[in-house]
Amino acid sequence: MAVYTDITDEELATLLADFDLGAPLSLKGVAEGVENSNFLLETEAGRYFLTVYERRVRPQDLPFFLELLRWIAARGFPSATPIPDRAGAILKSVRGKPCAIVSFLSGLAVRRPGAAHCREAGAGLAQLHLAAQGFPMSRANDLGQAAWAPMFAGLTAAAEDLKPGLAATISSDLELLADRWPKGLPDGVIHADFFPDNVFFKQGKFAGAIDFYFACVDALAYDVAVALNAWCFEADGSFNITSARQLVAGYEGVRKLSDLERAALPILAHGAAMRFFLTRLHDWGATPQGALVRPKDPLEYERKLAVHRSAPDLVLF
């Protein structure tokens, strides 16, 4: 979450006039993440989140994201649910940009997840995959493996500036990933950004997930690989195998991985690290001055790439 777009009192009043949410009481920007402008909105009817979509989110993708939230909520998955206006519309606009109001999801994210959190998160991810089954809309993963080499073509200089010699290393990684990327794995709707700051807990138990704006159709095991990278590395850069095993065990307590999916986890995790390295590298130099945002360090994922490169069977368990 971040804030790139300020909203005046008049603009907020005009937006809320279409809803049965009462008068606004407060609007506070939330300064995390890098993708959209997000606000905690309080009205006479309760607490909500208002998101203004910008940067990487394409307007044509918004119906997929918002309808997916309605679909999984209707099937019992705890997530922020879009609030329709009086005409039933869930996609609105403010200051010429698309926006939506969603329900407030209670719970707390954990900054340093332990093995028990990882097990709960894995179970929550599998619950999401099952809840999304049958969703009638589709969206390709535009940040999937096929996009990485073209993306890096414009970032080689940035990689060298970050760390001399890194461009050649990343190019070699990309060749390996293209050669070994698995095909034919079970697929479905995935979250694609299942990081600890997007997962809420209550009393140590999984309580829901937010920020579905990278959701797409891809291999379900790729979502597990994204989570392994996000949840199971320590602050010193080491991989916590205990947390990883707990995350996969939590997932398999809800949805069993096939033998092919398990065998593919190492290369999928390597690729997932590449995806987040590249987008962080892009955002590192592209964040507008004055934005209420903290761009995330691409070197964190460069270190994870190095771990996967040196231990290719790390997550094969």
Tab-separated table of C-alpha atoms in Angstrom:
chain	number	residue	atom	x	y	z
A	1	MET	CA	0.000	0.000	0.000
A	2	ALA	CA	1.105	3.555	-0.659
A	3	VAL	CA	-0.171	7.025	-1.454
A	4	TYR	CA	0.512	8.647	-4.819
A	5	THR	CA	-2.832	10.466	-5.181
A	6	ASP	CA	-4.166	12.919	-2.629
A	7	ILE	CA	-7.960	13.135	-2.316
A	8	THR	CA	-9.658	16.352	-1.260
A	9	ASP	CA	-12.652	16.507	1.058
A	10	GLU	CA	-14.815	17.543	-1.882
A	11	GLU	CA	-13.659	14.628	-4.038
A	12	LEU	CA	-14.303	12.166	-1.231
A	13	ALA	CA	-17.781	13.575	-0.613
A	14	THR	CA	-18.608	13.289	-4.323
A	15	LEU	CA	-17.453	9.653	-4.376
A	16	LEU	CA	-19.372	8.677	-1.246
A	17	ALA	CA	-22.551	10.342	-2.483
A	18	ASP	CA	-23.127	7.232	-4.640
A	19	PHE	CA	-22.961	4.871	-1.625
A	20	ASP	CA	-25.085	4.144	1.421
A	21	LEU	CA	-22.126	4.514	3.764
A	22	GLY	CA	-23.055	7.741	5.496
A	23	ALA	CA	-20.835	10.773	5.844
A	24	PRO	CA	-17.034	10.432	5.943
A	25	LEU	CA	-15.414	10.744	9.354
A	26	SER	CA	-11.735	10.330	8.437
A	27	LEU	CA	-9.438	9.371	5.571
A	28	LYS	CA	-5.867	8.324	6.333
A	29	GLY	CA	-3.225	7.328	3.820
A	30	VAL	CA	-1.447	4.008	4.351
A	31	ALA	CA	2.269	4.154	3.522
A	32	GLU	CA	3.284	0.600	2.631
A	33	GLY	CA	3.963	-1.213	-0.637
A	34	VAL	CA	4.494	0.364	-4.040
A	35	GLU	CA	1.547	-0.256	-6.334
A	36	ASN	CA	-1.568	1.805	-5.525
A	37	SER	CA	-2.794	4.641	-3.327
A	38	ASN	CA	-4.552	3.232	-0.282
A	39	PHE	CA	-6.549	4.906	2.453
A	40	LEU	CA	-8.194	3.805	5.655
A	41	LEU	CA	-11.687	5.270	5.364
A	42	GLU	CA	-14.052	5.722	8.275
A	43	THR	CA	-17.663	6.697	7.669
A	44	GLU	CA	-20.825	6.726	9.718
A	45	ALA	CA	-21.386	3.125	8.573
A	46	GLY	CA	-17.990	1.739	9.625
A	47	ARG	CA	-14.390	1.238	8.502
A	48	TYR	CA	-13.308	0.520	4.917
A	49	PHE	CA	-10.323	0.692	2.622
A	50	LEU	CA	-10.336	2.967	-0.404
A	51	THR	CA	-7.879	2.023	-3.139
A	52	VAL	CA	-6.963	4.261	-6.067
A	53	TYR	CA	-5.388	2.153	-8.820
A	54	GLU	CA	-2.257	3.352	-10.555
A	55	ARG	CA	1.168	2.357	-11.840
A	56	ARG	CA	1.303	-1.320	-12.793
A	57	VAL	CA	-2.412	-2.100	-12.450
A	58	ARG	CA	-4.183	-1.987	-15.816
A	59	PRO	CA	-7.788	-0.737	-15.811
A	60	GLN	CA	-8.897	-3.683	-17.965
A	61	ASP	CA	-7.741	-6.075	-15.239
A	62	LEU	CA	-9.759	-4.484	-12.442
A	63	PRO	CA	-13.027	-6.370	-13.089
A	64	PHE	CA	-11.088	-9.638	-12.684
A	65	PHE	CA	-9.562	-8.567	-9.371
A	66	LEU	CA	-12.754	-7.191	-7.868
A	67	GLU	CA	-15.047	-9.989	-9.038
A	68	LEU	CA	-12.531	-12.519	-7.722
A	69	LEU	CA	-12.802	-10.915	-4.271
A	70	ARG	CA	-16.575	-11.249	-4.394
A	71	TRP	CA	-16.314	-14.861	-5.573
A	72	ILE	CA	-13.981	-16.090	-2.837
A	73	ALA	CA	-15.840	-14.148	-0.136
A	74	ALA	CA	-19.072	-15.842	-1.187
A	75	ARG	CA	-17.295	-19.167	-0.701
A	76	GLY	CA	-16.147	-18.403	2.801
A	77	PHE	CA	-12.602	-17.186	2.231
A	78	PRO	CA	-11.782	-14.235	4.531
A	79	SER	CA	-10.780	-11.264	2.390
A	80	ALA	CA	-11.688	-7.640	1.867
A	81	THR	CA	-14.917	-7.563	-0.153
A	82	PRO	CA	-15.788	-4.809	-2.657
A	83	ILE	CA	-18.636	-2.529	-1.582
A	84	PRO	CA	-21.160	-1.804	-4.360
A	85	ASP	CA	-22.719	1.614	-4.780
A	86	ARG	CA	-26.484	2.058	-4.992
A	87	ALA	CA	-26.440	1.017	-8.667
A	88	GLY	CA	-24.428	-2.120	-7.905
A	89	ALA	CA	-21.142	-0.809	-9.326
A	90	ILE	CA	-17.952	-1.774	-7.490
A	91	LEU	CA	-15.484	0.009	-9.796
A	92	LYS	CA	-15.603	3.788	-9.401
A	93	SER	CA	-13.300	6.722	-10.190
A	94	VAL	CA	-11.768	9.645	-8.338
A	95	ARG	CA	-9.565	12.351	-9.813
A	96	GLY	CA	-9.765	10.573	-13.169
A	97	LYS	CA	-8.377	7.308	-11.782
A	98	PRO	CA	-10.212	4.024	-11.114
A	99	CYS	CA	-10.901	3.207	-7.481
A	100	ALA	CA	-12.861	0.851	-5.240
A	101	ILE	CA	-14.045	0.730	-1.653
A	102	VAL	CA	-13.635	-2.606	0.116
A	103	SER	CA	-14.642	-3.901	3.524
A	104	PHE	CA	-12.212	-3.613	6.421
A	105	LEU	CA	-10.551	-6.938	7.221
A	106	SER	CA	-9.533	-7.216	10.844
A	107	GLY	CA	-6.384	-8.950	12.014
A	108	LEU	CA	-2.663	-8.279	12.201
A	109	ALA	CA	0.186	-9.060	9.829
A	110	VAL	CA	3.382	-10.436	11.402
A	111	ARG	CA	6.742	-8.895	10.584
A	112	ARG	CA	8.835	-11.889	11.634
A	113	PRO	CA	6.787	-15.028	11.069
A	114	GLY	CA	7.760	-18.192	12.878
A	115	ALA	CA	7.198	-21.792	11.850
A	116	ALA	CA	3.666	-21.819	13.326
A	117	HIS	CA	2.737	-18.733	11.287
A	118	CYS	CA	4.147	-20.410	8.185
A	119	ARG	CA	1.976	-23.475	8.727
A	120	GLU	CA	-1.129	-21.289	9.112
A	121	ALA	CA	-0.189	-19.253	6.052
A	122	GLY	CA	0.258	-22.405	3.976
A	123	ALA	CA	-3.179	-23.629	5.006
A	124	GLY	CA	-4.656	-20.229	4.180
A	125	LEU	CA	-3.079	-20.267	0.725
A	126	ALA	CA	-4.545	-23.688	-0.016
A	127	GLN	CA	-7.950	-22.482	1.206
A	128	LEU	CA	-7.695	-19.620	-1.253
A	129	HIS	CA	-6.862	-21.975	-4.129
A	130	LEU	CA	-9.893	-24.112	-3.347
A	131	ALA	CA	-12.211	-21.117	-2.869
A	132	ALA	CA	-11.189	-19.729	-6.266
A	133	GLN	CA	-12.017	-22.961	-8.108
A	134	GLY	CA	-14.666	-22.402	-10.746
A	135	PHE	CA	-14.144	-18.651	-10.968
A	136	PRO	CA	-15.382	-17.910	-14.500
A	137	MET	CA	-12.974	-15.092	-15.382
A	138	SER	CA	-9.335	-15.520	-16.399
A	139	ARG	CA	-6.218	-13.373	-16.411
A	140	ALA	CA	-2.784	-14.417	-17.635
A	141	ASN	CA	0.236	-13.887	-15.402
A	142	ASP	CA	1.835	-10.897	-17.110
A	143	LEU	CA	4.747	-11.117	-14.658
A	144	GLY	CA	5.300	-14.815	-15.297
A	145	GLN	CA	8.379	-16.577	-16.663
A	146	ALA	CA	7.871	-15.436	-20.260
A	147	ALA	CA	8.019	-11.783	-19.162
A	148	TRP	CA	11.274	-11.910	-17.192
A	149	ALA	CA	13.861	-11.764	-19.992
A	150	PRO	CA	12.097	-8.889	-21.826
A	151	MET	CA	11.739	-7.050	-18.510
A	152	PHE	CA	15.424	-7.448	-17.699
A	153	ALA	CA	16.469	-6.193	-21.138
A	154	GLY	CA	15.645	-2.682	-19.961
A	155	LEU	CA	17.221	-3.126	-16.532
A	156	THR	CA	20.743	-4.379	-17.245
A	157	ALA	CA	22.326	-1.013	-16.476
A	158	ALA	CA	20.342	-0.760	-13.249
A	159	ALA	CA	21.567	-4.230	-12.254
A	160	GLU	CA	25.193	-3.238	-12.864
A	161	ASP	CA	24.733	-0.051	-10.870
A	162	LEU	CA	23.289	-2.115	-8.028
A	163	LYS	CA	26.166	-4.614	-8.016
A	164	PRO	CA	28.986	-4.882	-10.581
A	165	GLY	CA	28.788	-8.147	-12.524
A	166	LEU	CA	25.164	-8.753	-11.581
A	167	ALA	CA	23.783	-8.302	-15.108
A	168	ALA	CA	25.689	-11.316	-16.415
A	169	THR	CA	24.631	-13.432	-13.434
A	170	ILE	CA	20.968	-12.546	-13.913
A	171	SER	CA	21.189	-13.256	-17.646
A	172	SER	CA	22.568	-16.717	-16.866
A	173	ASP	CA	19.764	-17.323	-14.371
A	174	LEU	CA	17.169	-16.319	-16.946
A	175	GLU	CA	18.569	-18.800	-19.456
A	176	LEU	CA	18.429	-21.591	-16.894
A	177	LEU	CA	14.862	-20.731	-15.893
A	178	ALA	CA	13.697	-20.629	-19.512
A	179	ASP	CA	15.283	-24.044	-20.131
A	180	ARG	CA	13.924	-25.751	-16.999
A	181	TRP	CA	10.597	-24.023	-16.390
A	182	PRO	CA	7.974	-26.743	-15.747
A	183	LYS	CA	4.935	-27.187	-17.954
A	184	GLY	CA	1.611	-28.887	-17.368
A	185	LEU	CA	1.331	-28.394	-13.617
A	186	PRO	CA	-2.147	-28.068	-12.059
A	187	ASP	CA	-3.252	-24.485	-12.447
A	188	GLY	CA	-5.941	-22.123	-11.229
A	189	VAL	CA	-6.299	-18.669	-9.745
A	190	ILE	CA	-3.290	-17.748	-7.615
A	191	HIS	CA	-2.645	-14.773	-5.331
A	192	ALA	CA	0.881	-14.249	-6.730
A	193	ASP	CA	1.852	-11.837	-3.908
A	194	PHE	CA	1.214	-13.914	-0.770
A	195	PHE	CA	3.678	-12.057	1.455
A	196	PRO	CA	3.474	-11.689	5.242
A	197	ASP	CA	2.231	-8.099	4.949
A	198	ASN	CA	-0.728	-9.350	2.894
A	199	VAL	CA	-1.797	-12.026	5.396
A	200	PHE	CA	-3.626	-11.360	8.654
A	201	PHE	CA	-3.679	-13.412	11.845
A	202	LYS	CA	-5.834	-13.448	14.956
A	203	GLN	CA	-4.439	-15.165	18.057
A	204	GLY	CA	-1.881	-16.929	15.889
A	205	LYS	CA	-4.444	-18.320	13.435
A	206	PHE	CA	-4.877	-17.395	9.777
A	207	ALA	CA	-7.523	-14.667	9.548
A	208	GLY	CA	-7.490	-13.603	5.906
A	209	ALA	CA	-5.563	-12.177	2.970
A	210	ILE	CA	-5.544	-8.835	1.177
A	211	ASP	CA	-4.010	-7.195	-1.908
A	212	PHE	CA	-5.097	-9.467	-4.746
A	213	TYR	CA	-3.923	-7.084	-7.469
A	214	PHE	CA	-1.418	-9.530	-8.969
A	215	ALA	CA	-3.901	-12.437	-8.935
A	216	CYS	CA	-3.939	-14.434	-12.149
A	217	VAL	CA	-4.216	-17.948	-13.532
A	218	ASP	CA	-0.962	-19.880	-13.235
A	219	ALA	CA	0.477	-23.034	-11.681
A	220	LEU	CA	-0.830	-23.400	-8.126
A	221	ALA	CA	2.592	-24.623	-6.994
A	222	TYR	CA	4.118	-21.347	-8.192
A	223	ASP	CA	2.035	-19.595	-5.525
A	224	VAL	CA	3.542	-21.961	-2.942
A	225	ALA	CA	7.006	-21.083	-4.257
A	226	VAL	CA	6.315	-17.353	-3.939
A	227	ALA	CA	5.263	-17.959	-0.340
A	228	LEU	CA	8.344	-20.050	0.450
A	229	ASN	CA	10.570	-17.151	-0.595
A	230	ALA	CA	8.471	-14.580	1.232
A	231	TRP	CA	7.976	-16.437	4.527
A	232	CYS	CA	10.923	-18.756	5.037
A	233	PHE	CA	14.075	-16.653	4.738
A	234	GLU	CA	15.596	-15.169	7.888
A	235	ALA	CA	16.803	-11.575	8.252
A	236	ASP	CA	20.397	-12.761	7.761
A	237	GLY	CA	19.476	-14.257	4.360
A	238	SER	CA	19.477	-17.901	5.438
A	239	PHE	CA	16.683	-20.245	4.439
A	240	ASN	CA	14.700	-21.694	7.352
A	241	ILE	CA	13.974	-25.263	6.296
A	242	THR	CA	11.768	-25.851	9.352
A	243	SER	CA	9.497	-22.954	8.431
A	244	ALA	CA	9.433	-24.135	4.819
A	245	ARG	CA	8.398	-27.644	5.793
A	246	GLN	CA	5.682	-26.232	8.034
A	247	LEU	CA	4.360	-23.996	5.257
A	248	VAL	CA	4.121	-26.911	2.839
A	249	ALA	CA	2.616	-29.139	5.538
A	250	GLY	CA	-0.027	-26.504	6.248
A	251	TYR	CA	-0.810	-26.259	2.563
A	252	GLU	CA	-1.025	-30.023	2.137
A	253	GLY	CA	-3.340	-30.280	5.128
A	254	VAL	CA	-5.908	-28.585	2.869
A	255	ARG	CA	-4.758	-29.404	-0.678
A	256	LYS	CA	-2.286	-32.183	-1.478
A	257	LEU	CA	0.548	-31.343	-3.856
A	258	SER	CA	1.118	-33.825	-6.666
A	259	ASP	CA	4.505	-35.498	-7.099
A	260	LEU	CA	5.125	-33.279	-10.144
A	261	GLU	CA	4.346	-30.149	-8.131
A	262	ARG	CA	6.691	-31.145	-5.318
A	263	ALA	CA	9.484	-31.933	-7.766
A	264	ALA	CA	8.995	-28.544	-9.439
A	265	LEU	CA	9.198	-26.488	-6.230
A	266	PRO	CA	12.980	-25.775	-6.443
A	267	ILE	CA	12.869	-24.260	-9.940
A	268	LEU	CA	9.583	-22.511	-9.177
A	269	ALA	CA	11.131	-20.930	-6.075
A	270	HIS	CA	14.168	-19.824	-8.080
A	271	GLY	CA	11.835	-18.273	-10.642
A	272	ALA	CA	9.663	-16.610	-8.012
A	273	ALA	CA	12.790	-14.987	-6.585
A	274	MET	CA	13.640	-13.719	-10.067
A	275	ARG	CA	10.171	-12.211	-10.526
A	276	PHE	CA	10.400	-10.154	-7.334
A	277	PHE	CA	14.011	-9.176	-7.914
A	278	LEU	CA	13.103	-7.750	-11.325
A	279	THR	CA	10.035	-5.801	-10.213
A	280	ARG	CA	11.885	-4.432	-7.187
A	281	LEU	CA	14.796	-3.425	-9.403
A	282	HIS	CA	12.360	-1.612	-11.673
A	283	ASP	CA	10.582	0.120	-8.789
A	284	TRP	CA	13.860	1.060	-7.080
A	285	GLY	CA	14.492	3.775	-9.639
A	286	ALA	CA	10.935	4.506	-10.687
A	287	THR	CA	9.214	5.618	-7.466
A	288	PRO	CA	7.986	9.227	-7.884
A	289	GLN	CA	9.588	11.819	-5.648
A	290	GLY	CA	7.284	12.899	-2.850
A	291	ALA	CA	5.234	9.694	-2.857
A	292	LEU	CA	4.336	8.387	0.578
A	293	VAL	CA	6.056	5.077	-0.114
A	294	ARG	CA	9.130	3.030	0.731
A	295	PRO	CA	10.424	1.145	-2.324
A	296	LYS	CA	11.593	-2.352	-1.426
A	297	ASP	CA	15.253	-3.269	-1.700
A	298	PRO	CA	15.991	-5.473	-4.739
A	299	LEU	CA	19.143	-6.771	-3.054
A	300	GLU	CA	16.982	-8.799	-0.649
A	301	TYR	CA	15.827	-10.896	-3.595
A	302	GLU	CA	19.250	-10.854	-5.236
A	303	ARG	CA	20.475	-12.660	-2.113
A	304	LYS	CA	17.618	-15.151	-2.368
A	305	LEU	CA	18.510	-15.783	-5.995
A	306	ALA	CA	22.063	-16.547	-4.881
A	307	VAL	CA	20.780	-19.074	-2.330
A	308	HIS	CA	18.659	-20.882	-4.930
A	309	ARG	CA	21.553	-20.789	-7.384
A	310	SER	CA	23.984	-22.363	-4.917
A	311	ALA	CA	21.500	-24.917	-3.509
A	312	PRO	CA	19.170	-25.927	-6.356
A	313	ASP	CA	17.485	-28.658	-4.284
A	314	LEU	CA	16.905	-26.408	-1.287
A	315	VAL	CA	13.117	-26.730	-1.256
A	316	LEU	CA	12.996	-30.339	-2.423
A	317	PHE	CA	11.602	-32.057	0.667
